[in-house]
Coordinates of C-alpha atoms in Angstrom, one line a residue:
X505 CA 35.7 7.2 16.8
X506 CA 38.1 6.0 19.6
X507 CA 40.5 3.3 18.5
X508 CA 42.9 0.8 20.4
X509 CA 44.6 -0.1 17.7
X510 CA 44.7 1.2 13.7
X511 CA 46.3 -1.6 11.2
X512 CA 47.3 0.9 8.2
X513 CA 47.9 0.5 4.7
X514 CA 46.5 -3.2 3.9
X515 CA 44.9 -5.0 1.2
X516 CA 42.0 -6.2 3.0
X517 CA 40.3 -9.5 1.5
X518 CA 36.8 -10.8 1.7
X519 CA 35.2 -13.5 0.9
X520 CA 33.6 -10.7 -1.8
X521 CA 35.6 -7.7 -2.2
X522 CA 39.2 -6.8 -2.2
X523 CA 40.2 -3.2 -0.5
X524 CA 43.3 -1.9 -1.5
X525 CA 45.5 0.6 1.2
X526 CA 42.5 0.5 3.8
X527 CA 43.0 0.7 7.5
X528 CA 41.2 -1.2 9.9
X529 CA 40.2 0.5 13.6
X530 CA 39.7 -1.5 16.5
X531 CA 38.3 -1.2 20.1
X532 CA 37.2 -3.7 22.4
X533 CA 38.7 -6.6 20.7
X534 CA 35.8 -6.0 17.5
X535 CA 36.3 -3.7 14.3
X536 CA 35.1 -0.4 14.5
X537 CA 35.9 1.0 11.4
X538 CA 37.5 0.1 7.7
X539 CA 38.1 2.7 5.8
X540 CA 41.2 5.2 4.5
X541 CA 43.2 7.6 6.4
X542 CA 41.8 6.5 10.2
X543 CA 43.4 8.8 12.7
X544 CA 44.5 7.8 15.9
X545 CA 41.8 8.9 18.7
X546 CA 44.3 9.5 21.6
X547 CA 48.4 9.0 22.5
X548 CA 47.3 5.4 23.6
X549 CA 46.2 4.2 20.1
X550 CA 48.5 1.9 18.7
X551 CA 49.4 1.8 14.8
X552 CA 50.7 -1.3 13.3
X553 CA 51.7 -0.8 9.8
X554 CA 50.7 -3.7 6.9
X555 CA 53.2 -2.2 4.4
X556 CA 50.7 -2.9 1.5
X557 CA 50.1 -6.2 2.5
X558 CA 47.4 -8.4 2.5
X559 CA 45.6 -8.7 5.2
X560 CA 42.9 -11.9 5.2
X561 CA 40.4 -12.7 8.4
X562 CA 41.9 -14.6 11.2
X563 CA 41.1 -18.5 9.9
X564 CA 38.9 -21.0 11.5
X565 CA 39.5 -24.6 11.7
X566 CA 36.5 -26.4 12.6
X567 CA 38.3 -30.0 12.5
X568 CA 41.3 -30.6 15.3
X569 CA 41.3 -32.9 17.6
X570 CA 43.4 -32.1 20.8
X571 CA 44.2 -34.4 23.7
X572 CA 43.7 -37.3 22.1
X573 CA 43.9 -40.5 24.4
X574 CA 47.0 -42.1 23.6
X575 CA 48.9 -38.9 25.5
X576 CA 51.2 -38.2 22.4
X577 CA 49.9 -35.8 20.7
X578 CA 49.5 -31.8 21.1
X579 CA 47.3 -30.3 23.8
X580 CA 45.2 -27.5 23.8
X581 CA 48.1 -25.6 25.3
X582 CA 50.2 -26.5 22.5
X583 CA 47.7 -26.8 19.9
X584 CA 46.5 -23.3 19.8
X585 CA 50.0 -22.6 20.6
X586 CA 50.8 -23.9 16.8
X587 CA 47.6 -22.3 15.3
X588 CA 48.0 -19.0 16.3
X589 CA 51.5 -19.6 14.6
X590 CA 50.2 -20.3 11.2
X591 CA 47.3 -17.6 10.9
X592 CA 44.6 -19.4 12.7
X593 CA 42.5 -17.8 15.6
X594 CA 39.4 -20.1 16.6
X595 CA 39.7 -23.7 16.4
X596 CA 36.7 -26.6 17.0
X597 CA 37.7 -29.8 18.3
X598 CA 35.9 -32.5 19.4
X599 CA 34.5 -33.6 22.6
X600 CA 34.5 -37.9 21.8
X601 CA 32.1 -39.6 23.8
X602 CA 32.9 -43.4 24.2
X603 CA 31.2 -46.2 23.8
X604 CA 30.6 -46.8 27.7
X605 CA 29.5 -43.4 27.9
X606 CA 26.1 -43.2 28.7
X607 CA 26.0 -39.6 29.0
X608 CA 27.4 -36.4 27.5
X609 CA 27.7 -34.1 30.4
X610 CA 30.6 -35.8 31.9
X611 CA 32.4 -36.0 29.1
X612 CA 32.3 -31.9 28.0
X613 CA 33.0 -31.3 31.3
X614 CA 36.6 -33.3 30.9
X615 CA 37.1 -31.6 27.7
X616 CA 36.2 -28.1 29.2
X617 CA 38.4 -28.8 32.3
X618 CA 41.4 -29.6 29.4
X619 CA 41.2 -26.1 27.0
X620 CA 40.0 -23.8 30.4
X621 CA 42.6 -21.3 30.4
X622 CA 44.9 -23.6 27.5
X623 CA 44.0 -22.1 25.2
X624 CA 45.9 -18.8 22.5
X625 CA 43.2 -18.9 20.6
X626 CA 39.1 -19.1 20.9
X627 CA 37.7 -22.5 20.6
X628 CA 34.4 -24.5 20.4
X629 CA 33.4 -28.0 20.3
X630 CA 31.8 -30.5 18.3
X631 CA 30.6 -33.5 20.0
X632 CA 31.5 -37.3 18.7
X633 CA 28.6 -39.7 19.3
X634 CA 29.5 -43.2 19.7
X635 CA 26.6 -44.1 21.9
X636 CA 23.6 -42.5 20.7
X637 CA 21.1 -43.8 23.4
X638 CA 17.3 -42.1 23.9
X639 CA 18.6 -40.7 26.9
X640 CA 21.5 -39.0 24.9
X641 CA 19.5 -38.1 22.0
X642 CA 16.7 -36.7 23.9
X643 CA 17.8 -35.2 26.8
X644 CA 21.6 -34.7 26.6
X645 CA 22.0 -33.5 23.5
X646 CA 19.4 -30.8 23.8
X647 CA 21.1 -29.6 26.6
X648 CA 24.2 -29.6 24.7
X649 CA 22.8 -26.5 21.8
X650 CA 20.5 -24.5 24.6
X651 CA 23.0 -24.4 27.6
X652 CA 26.7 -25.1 25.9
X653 CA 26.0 -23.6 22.1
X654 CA 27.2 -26.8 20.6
X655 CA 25.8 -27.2 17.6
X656 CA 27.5 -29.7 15.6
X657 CA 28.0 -33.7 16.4
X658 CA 30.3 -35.9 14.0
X659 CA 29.5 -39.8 13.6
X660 CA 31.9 -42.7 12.2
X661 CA 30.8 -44.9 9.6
X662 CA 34.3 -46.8 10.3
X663 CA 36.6 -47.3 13.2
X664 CA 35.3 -50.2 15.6
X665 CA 35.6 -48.1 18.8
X666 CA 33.2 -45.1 17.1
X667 CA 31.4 -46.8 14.0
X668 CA 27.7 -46.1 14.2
X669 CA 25.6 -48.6 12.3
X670 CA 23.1 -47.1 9.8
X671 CA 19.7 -47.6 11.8
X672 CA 22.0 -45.7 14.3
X673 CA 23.3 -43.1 12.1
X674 CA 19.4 -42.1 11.5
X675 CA 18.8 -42.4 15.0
X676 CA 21.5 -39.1 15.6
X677 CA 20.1 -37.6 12.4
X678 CA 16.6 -37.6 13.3
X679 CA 17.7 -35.9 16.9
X680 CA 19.7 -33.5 14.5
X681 CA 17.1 -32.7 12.2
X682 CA 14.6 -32.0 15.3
X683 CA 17.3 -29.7 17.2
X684 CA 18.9 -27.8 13.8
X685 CA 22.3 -28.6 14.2
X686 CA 24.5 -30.1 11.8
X687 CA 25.6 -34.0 11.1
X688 CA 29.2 -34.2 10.4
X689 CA 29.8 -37.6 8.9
X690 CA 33.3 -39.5 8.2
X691 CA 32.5 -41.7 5.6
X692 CA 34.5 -45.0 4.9
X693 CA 32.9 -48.3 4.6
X694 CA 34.7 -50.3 7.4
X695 CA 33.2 -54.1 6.4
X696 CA 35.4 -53.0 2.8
X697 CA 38.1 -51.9 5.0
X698 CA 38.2 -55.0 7.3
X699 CA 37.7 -57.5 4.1
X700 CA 40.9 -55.5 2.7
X701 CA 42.8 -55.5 5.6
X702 CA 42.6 -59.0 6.2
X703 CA 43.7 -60.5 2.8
X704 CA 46.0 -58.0 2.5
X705 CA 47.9 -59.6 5.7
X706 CA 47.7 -62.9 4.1
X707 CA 49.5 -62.1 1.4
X708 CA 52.4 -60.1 3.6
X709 CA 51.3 -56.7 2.3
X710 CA 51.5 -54.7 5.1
X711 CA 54.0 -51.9 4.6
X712 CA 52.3 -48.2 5.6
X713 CA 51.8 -47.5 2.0
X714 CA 49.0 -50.1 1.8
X715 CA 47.0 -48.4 4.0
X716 CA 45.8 -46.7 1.1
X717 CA 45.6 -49.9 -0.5
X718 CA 42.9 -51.0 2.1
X719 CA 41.1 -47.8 1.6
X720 CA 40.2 -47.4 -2.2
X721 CA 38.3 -44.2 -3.7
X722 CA 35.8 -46.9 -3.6
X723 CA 35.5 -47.2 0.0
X724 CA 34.8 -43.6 0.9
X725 CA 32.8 -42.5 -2.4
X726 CA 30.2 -45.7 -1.4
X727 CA 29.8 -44.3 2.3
X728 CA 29.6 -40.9 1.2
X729 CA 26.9 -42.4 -1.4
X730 CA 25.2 -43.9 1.6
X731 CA 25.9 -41.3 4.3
X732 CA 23.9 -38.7 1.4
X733 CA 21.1 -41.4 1.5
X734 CA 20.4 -41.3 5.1
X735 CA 20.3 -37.4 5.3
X736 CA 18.3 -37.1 2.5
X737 CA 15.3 -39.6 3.7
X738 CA 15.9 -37.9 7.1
X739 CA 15.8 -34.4 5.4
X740 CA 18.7 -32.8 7.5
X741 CA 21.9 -31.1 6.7
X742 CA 25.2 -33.1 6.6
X743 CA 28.6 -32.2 6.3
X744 CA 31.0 -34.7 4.9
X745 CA 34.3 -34.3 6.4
X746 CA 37.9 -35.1 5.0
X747 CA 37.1 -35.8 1.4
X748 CA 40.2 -37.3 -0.5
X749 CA 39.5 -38.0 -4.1
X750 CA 37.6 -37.6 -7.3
X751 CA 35.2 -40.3 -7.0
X752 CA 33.4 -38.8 -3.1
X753 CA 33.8 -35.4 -4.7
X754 CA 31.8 -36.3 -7.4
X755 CA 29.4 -38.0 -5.4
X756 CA 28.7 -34.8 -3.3
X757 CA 28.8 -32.8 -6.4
X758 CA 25.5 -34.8 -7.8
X759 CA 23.8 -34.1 -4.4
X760 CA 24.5 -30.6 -4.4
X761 CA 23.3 -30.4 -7.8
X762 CA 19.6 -31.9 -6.2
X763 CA 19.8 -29.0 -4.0
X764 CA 20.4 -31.1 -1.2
X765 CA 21.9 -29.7 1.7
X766 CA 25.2 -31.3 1.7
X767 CA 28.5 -29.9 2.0
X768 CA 31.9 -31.0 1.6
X769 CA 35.2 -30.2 3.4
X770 CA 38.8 -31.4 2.8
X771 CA 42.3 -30.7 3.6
X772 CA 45.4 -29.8 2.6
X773 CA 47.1 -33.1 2.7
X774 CA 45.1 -34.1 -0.3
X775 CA 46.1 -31.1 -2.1
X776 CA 49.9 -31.3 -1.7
X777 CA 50.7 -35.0 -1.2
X778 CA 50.3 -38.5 -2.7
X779 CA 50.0 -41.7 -1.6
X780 CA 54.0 -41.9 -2.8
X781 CA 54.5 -40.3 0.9
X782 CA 53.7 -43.3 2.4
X783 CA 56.4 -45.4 0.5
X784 CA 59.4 -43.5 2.4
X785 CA 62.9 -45.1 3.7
X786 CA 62.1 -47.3 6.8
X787 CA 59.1 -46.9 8.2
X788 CA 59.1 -43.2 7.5
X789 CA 55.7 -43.6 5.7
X790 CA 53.6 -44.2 8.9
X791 CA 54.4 -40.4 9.1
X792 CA 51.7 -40.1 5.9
X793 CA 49.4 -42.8 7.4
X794 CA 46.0 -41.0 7.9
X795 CA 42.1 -42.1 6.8
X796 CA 41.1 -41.5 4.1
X797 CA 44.8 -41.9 2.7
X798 CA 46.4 -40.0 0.9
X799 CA 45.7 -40.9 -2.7
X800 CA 47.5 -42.2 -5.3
X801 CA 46.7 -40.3 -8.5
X802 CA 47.4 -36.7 -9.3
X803 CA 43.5 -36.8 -10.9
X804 CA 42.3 -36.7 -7.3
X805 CA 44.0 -33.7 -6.5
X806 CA 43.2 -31.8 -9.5
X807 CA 39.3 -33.1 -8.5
X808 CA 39.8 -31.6 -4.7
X809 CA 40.9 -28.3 -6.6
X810 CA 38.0 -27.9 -8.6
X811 CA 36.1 -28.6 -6.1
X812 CA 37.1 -26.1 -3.8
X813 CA 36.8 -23.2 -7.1
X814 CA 33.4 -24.6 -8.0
X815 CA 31.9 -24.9 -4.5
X816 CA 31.7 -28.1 -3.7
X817 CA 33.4 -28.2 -1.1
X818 CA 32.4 -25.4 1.6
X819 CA 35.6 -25.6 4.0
X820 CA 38.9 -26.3 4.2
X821 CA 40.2 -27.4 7.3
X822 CA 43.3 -29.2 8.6
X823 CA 42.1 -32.9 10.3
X824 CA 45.1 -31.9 13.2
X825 CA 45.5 -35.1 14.4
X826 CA 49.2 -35.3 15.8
X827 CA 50.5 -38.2 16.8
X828 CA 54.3 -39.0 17.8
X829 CA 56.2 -40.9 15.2
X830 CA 59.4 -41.9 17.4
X831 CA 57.1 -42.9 20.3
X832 CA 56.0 -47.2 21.3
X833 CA 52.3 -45.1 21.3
X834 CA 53.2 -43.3 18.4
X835 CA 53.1 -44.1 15.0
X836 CA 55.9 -46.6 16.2
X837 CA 53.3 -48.6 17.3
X838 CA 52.9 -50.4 13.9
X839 CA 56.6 -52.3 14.5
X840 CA 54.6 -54.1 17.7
X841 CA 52.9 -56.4 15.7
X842 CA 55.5 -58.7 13.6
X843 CA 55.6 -57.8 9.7
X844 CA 59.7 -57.3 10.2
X845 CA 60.7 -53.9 9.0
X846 CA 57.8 -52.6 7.4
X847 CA 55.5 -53.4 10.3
X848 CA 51.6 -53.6 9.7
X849 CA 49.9 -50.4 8.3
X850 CA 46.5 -51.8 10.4
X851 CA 48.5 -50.9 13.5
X852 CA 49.8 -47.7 13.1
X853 CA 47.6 -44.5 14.5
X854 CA 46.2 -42.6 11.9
X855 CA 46.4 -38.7 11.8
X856 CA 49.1 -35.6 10.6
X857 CA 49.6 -32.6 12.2
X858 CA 48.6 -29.4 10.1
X859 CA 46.9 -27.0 12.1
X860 CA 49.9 -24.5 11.8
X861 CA 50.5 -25.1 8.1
X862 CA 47.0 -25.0 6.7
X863 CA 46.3 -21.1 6.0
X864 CA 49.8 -21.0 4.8
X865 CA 49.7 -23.8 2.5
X866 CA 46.4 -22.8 1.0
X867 CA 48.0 -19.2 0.3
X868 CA 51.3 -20.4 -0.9
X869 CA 49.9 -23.1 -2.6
X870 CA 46.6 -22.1 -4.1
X871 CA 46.6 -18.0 -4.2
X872 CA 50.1 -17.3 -4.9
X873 CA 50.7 -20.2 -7.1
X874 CA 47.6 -18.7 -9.0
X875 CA 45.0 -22.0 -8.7
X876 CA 42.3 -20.0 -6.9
X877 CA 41.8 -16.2 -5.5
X878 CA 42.3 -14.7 -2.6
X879 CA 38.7 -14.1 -1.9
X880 CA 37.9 -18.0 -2.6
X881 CA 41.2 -18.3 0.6
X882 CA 38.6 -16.4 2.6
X883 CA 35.3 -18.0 1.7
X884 CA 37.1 -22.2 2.7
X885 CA 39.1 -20.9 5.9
X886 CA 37.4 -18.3 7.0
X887 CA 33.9 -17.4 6.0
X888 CA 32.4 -20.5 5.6
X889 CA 33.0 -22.2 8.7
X890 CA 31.9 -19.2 10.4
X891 CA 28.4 -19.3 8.9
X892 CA 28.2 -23.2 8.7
X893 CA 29.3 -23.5 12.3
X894 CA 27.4 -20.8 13.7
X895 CA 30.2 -18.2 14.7
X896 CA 28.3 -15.4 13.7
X897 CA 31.4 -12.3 15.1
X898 CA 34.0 -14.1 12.8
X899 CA 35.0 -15.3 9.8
X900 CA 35.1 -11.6 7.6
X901 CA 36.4 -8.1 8.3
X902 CA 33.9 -5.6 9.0
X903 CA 32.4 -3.9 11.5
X904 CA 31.1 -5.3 13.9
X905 CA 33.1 -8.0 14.1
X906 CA 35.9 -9.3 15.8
X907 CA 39.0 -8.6 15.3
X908 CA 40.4 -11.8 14.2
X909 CA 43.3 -10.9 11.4
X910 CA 46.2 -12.2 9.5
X911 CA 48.7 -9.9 8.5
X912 CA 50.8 -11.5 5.9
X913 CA 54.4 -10.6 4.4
X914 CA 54.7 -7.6 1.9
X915 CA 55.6 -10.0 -1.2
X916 CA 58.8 -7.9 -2.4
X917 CA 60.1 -8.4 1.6
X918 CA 59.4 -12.0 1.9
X919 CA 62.3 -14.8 1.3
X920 CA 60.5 -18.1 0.1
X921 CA 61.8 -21.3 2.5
X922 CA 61.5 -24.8 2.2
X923 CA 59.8 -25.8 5.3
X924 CA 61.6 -27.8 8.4
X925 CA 59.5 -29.4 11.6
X926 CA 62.1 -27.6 13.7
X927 CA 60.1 -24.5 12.5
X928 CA 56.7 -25.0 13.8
X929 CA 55.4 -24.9 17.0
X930 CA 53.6 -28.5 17.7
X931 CA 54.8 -30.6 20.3
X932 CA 55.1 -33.4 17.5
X933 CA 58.3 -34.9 16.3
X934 CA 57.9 -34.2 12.5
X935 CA 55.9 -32.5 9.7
X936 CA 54.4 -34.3 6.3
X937 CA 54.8 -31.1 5.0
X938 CA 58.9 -31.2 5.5
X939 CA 60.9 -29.8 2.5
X940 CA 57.6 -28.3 1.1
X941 CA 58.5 -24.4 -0.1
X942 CA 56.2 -21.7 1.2
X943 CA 56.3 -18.3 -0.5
X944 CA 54.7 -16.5 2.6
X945 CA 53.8 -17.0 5.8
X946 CA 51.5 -14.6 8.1
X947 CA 54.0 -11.8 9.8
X948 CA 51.0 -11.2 12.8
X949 CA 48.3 -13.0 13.8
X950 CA 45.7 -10.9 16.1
X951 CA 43.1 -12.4 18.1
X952 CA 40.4 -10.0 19.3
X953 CA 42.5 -6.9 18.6
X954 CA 45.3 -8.6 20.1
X955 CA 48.7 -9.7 18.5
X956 CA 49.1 -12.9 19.4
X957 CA 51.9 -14.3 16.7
X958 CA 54.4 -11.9 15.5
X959 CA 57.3 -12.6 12.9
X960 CA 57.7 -16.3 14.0
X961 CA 56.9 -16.0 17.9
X962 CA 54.1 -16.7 20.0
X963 CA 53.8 -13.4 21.3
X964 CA 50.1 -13.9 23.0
X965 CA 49.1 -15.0 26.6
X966 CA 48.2 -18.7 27.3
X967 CA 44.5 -18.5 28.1
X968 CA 43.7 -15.4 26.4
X969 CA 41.5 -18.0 24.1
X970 CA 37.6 -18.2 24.7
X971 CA 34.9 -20.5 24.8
X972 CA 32.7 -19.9 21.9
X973 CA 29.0 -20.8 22.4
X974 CA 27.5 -21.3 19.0
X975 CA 24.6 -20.6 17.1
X976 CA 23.0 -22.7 14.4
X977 CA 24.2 -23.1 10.8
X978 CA 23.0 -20.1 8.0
X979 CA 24.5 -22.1 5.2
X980 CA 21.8 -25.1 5.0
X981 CA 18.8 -25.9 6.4
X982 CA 16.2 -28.8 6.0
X983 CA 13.8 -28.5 3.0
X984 CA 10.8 -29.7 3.7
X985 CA 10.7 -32.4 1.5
X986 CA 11.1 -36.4 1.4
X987 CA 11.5 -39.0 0.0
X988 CA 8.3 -40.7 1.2
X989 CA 5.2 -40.1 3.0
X990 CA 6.6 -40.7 6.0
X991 CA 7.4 -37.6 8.0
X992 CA 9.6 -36.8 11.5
X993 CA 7.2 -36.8 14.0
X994 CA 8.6 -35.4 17.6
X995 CA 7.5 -36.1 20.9
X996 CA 6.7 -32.5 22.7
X997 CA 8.3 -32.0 25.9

């Protein structure tokens, strides 16, 4: 076999398996062979030496939103720039269509012209409907999985600019059922949200930390409840995204149970803070101001940890979405508004950065501090989004596939640090993971057979990222069955 590159003496992890002191060939950019004892093929084959370390599949995160409107945040230059940094090699974000939108095509064509040639790392896109019209339903959309392999759209259930109301949430669904693709869902009830918000004003309330206040468990476990209902009369696979707490988990839990085909993603903000981060000096907790909020109780937590060991939820992915805190379109933006020095929560953008500290996180956090194993790492940042996203040449180590790794730190060689935003590489002003300690962090990232991050630089080539065309899901599909005698009946083209 002729080999590019050999990576030597690792402990390759699965989503199954665990191989210890195994070398991994590569040619091409895809894995040619796993095994022991690989021998360079010619004086051009490069060897880069694991030193026993484990070596894990390069992550995807399938939910990071880049070039946002309000210009503060990162972009896909930057972006990528910051996931590479932290272990991650393909990122999805999202192509938002607006309200005034009346069609898709302009819109991933804006979004293409943004990440072409941007980009470290490879990339897809989901699409946001916020005006699903017959004409984008039924012609766009199509378009969208045959020609552009986009196979994934995400609605809003809150958020006045994006909120879809339920006859139109089953509008998208039905299109989704009919074209295979997958609904991703954010699930808060706004009317709760805006009742909240409003008598929490009255009564001078307004600090960031009551924007979890405005949002109870309550708020998102009844959309998720409702956002289960519609996919289930509609028959079609949903994904609900972000979850924060006990009582949504739960919720998704029961469906699963039914055999439904629902799954469940969530992030590591609700593994490692608490709505406490919101009560900081100042106005320091806008930093922490994201929807759902971060909640209260360490119950939810322990709840989001079981429910990544017991399956309920499928992925874990960061929600990167970075906005300025020392900018007047920043998070600053919740001063504008009166409420003296703790400003109006209502006001401030929601979103963190994480899409560099996710994969470390979860392996500092959750396989090194024992809560789950390093094959369960694999199956929530690697494997699953791979099959539920349709990325069918990533997500596991094998051959055959490509050569997206993470080379992590030999443990004995690594120094644990307590993490500073001076460290990362976002072009945001601040971390909510400041001060956290990380007991490793990956030493290389490869993309394609190419180092791209390597002991704390960004070693790769701006635009050495591709545009992933997708396939559809092979985690869920429709089953067939209802909830009435009515039945999806499609108009044939």
């Amino acid at each position: 076999m002729d080999f590019d590159l050999i990576v030597r003496n690792g402990n390759m992890v699965t989503a199954s398996d665990i191989w210890y002191e195994c070398d991994i060939g590569i040619k091409d950019g895809k894995i040619l062979a796993v095994g022991h004892g690989l021998l360079p093929t010619h004086d051009g084959t490069e060897i880069l030496d694991a030193e026993g370390a484990y070596i894990t599949p390069g992550g995807i995160d399938t939910h990071v939103h880049l070039n946002l409107a309000n210009y503060t945040n990162d972009t896909y230059d930057t972006g990528t720039r910051s996931a590479v940094a932290g272990g991650t090699t393909t990122v999805i974000t999202f192509a938002s269509q607006l309200r005034n939108d009346e069609s898709l095509v302009p819109v991933l064509e804006e979004y293409s012209k943004l990440a072409d040639g941007q980009s470290y790392c490879d990339y897809g896109f989901h699409m946001i409907l916020s005006n699903p019209t017959k004409h984008v339903l039924e012609v766009d959309l199509p378009m969208m999985v045959d020609k552009y392999g986009i196979t994934s759209v995400k609605i809003y259930m809150t958020y006045k600019a994006f909120q879809l109301r339920d006859y139109e949430i089953l509008d998208v669904m039905h299109a989704a059922r009919r074209l295979g693709i997958t609904t991703m869902v954010h699930a808060e009830n706004a009317d709760v949200i805006d009742w909240m918000t409003e008598h929490l004003e009255a009564q001078n309330m307004t600090a960031p930390y009551h924007h979890g206040t405005s949002r109870p468990p309550v708020v998102e476990a009844e959309a998720t409840n409702r956002a289960i209902v519609l996919a289930e009369l509609m028959d079609t696979p949903i994904l609900l995204v972000h979850i924060s707490g006990g009582q949504a988990t739960r919720v998704i839990r029961e469906a699963q149970t039914r055999l439904l085909p629902v799954h469940g993603e969530t992030c590591p903000q609700y593994l490692f803070l608490l709505a406490e981060s919101m009560k900081q000096e100042g106005f320091e907790g806008a930093k922490c101001v994201c929807s759902p909020p971060i909640r209260e109780e360490p119950a939810d937590q322990d709840a989001i940890w079981t429910g990544i060991k017991n399956g309920t939820f499928t992925t874990l992915s960061s929600d990167h979405a970075p906005i300025k805190f020392d900018h007047p379109l920043g998070k600053l933006r919740g001063l504008e508004h009166g409420g003296g020095p703790q400003g109006k929560f209502q006001y401030i953008p929601n979103g963190l950065p994480g899409v560099e500290t996710r994969v470390p996180l979860l392996w500092s956090g959750g396989v090194l501090a024992g809560r789950i194993t390093p094959q369960k790492f694999v199956e929530v940042t690697a494997t699953n989004p791979a099959k539920l996203y349709g990325l069918p040449n990533k997500g596991t180590i094998g051959p055959g596939f490509d050569a997206d790794l993470v080379i992590w730190y030999p443990q004995e060689k690594f120094k644990p640090f307590k993490l500073t935003n001076e460290m990362l590489h976002h072009a945001i002003d601040y971390t909510p993971f400041e001060g956290v300690e990380f007991k490793n962090w990956p030493r290389y990232t490869l993309v394609r057979g190419k180092v791209v991050f390597k002991e704390g630089d960004v070693v790769g080539k701006l635009g050495y990222g591709k545009y992933q065309r997708r396939t559809k899901s092979t985690l869920s599909a429709p089953r067939n069955q209802f909830l009435s005698e009515w039945r999806p009946v499609y108009a044939m083209n």
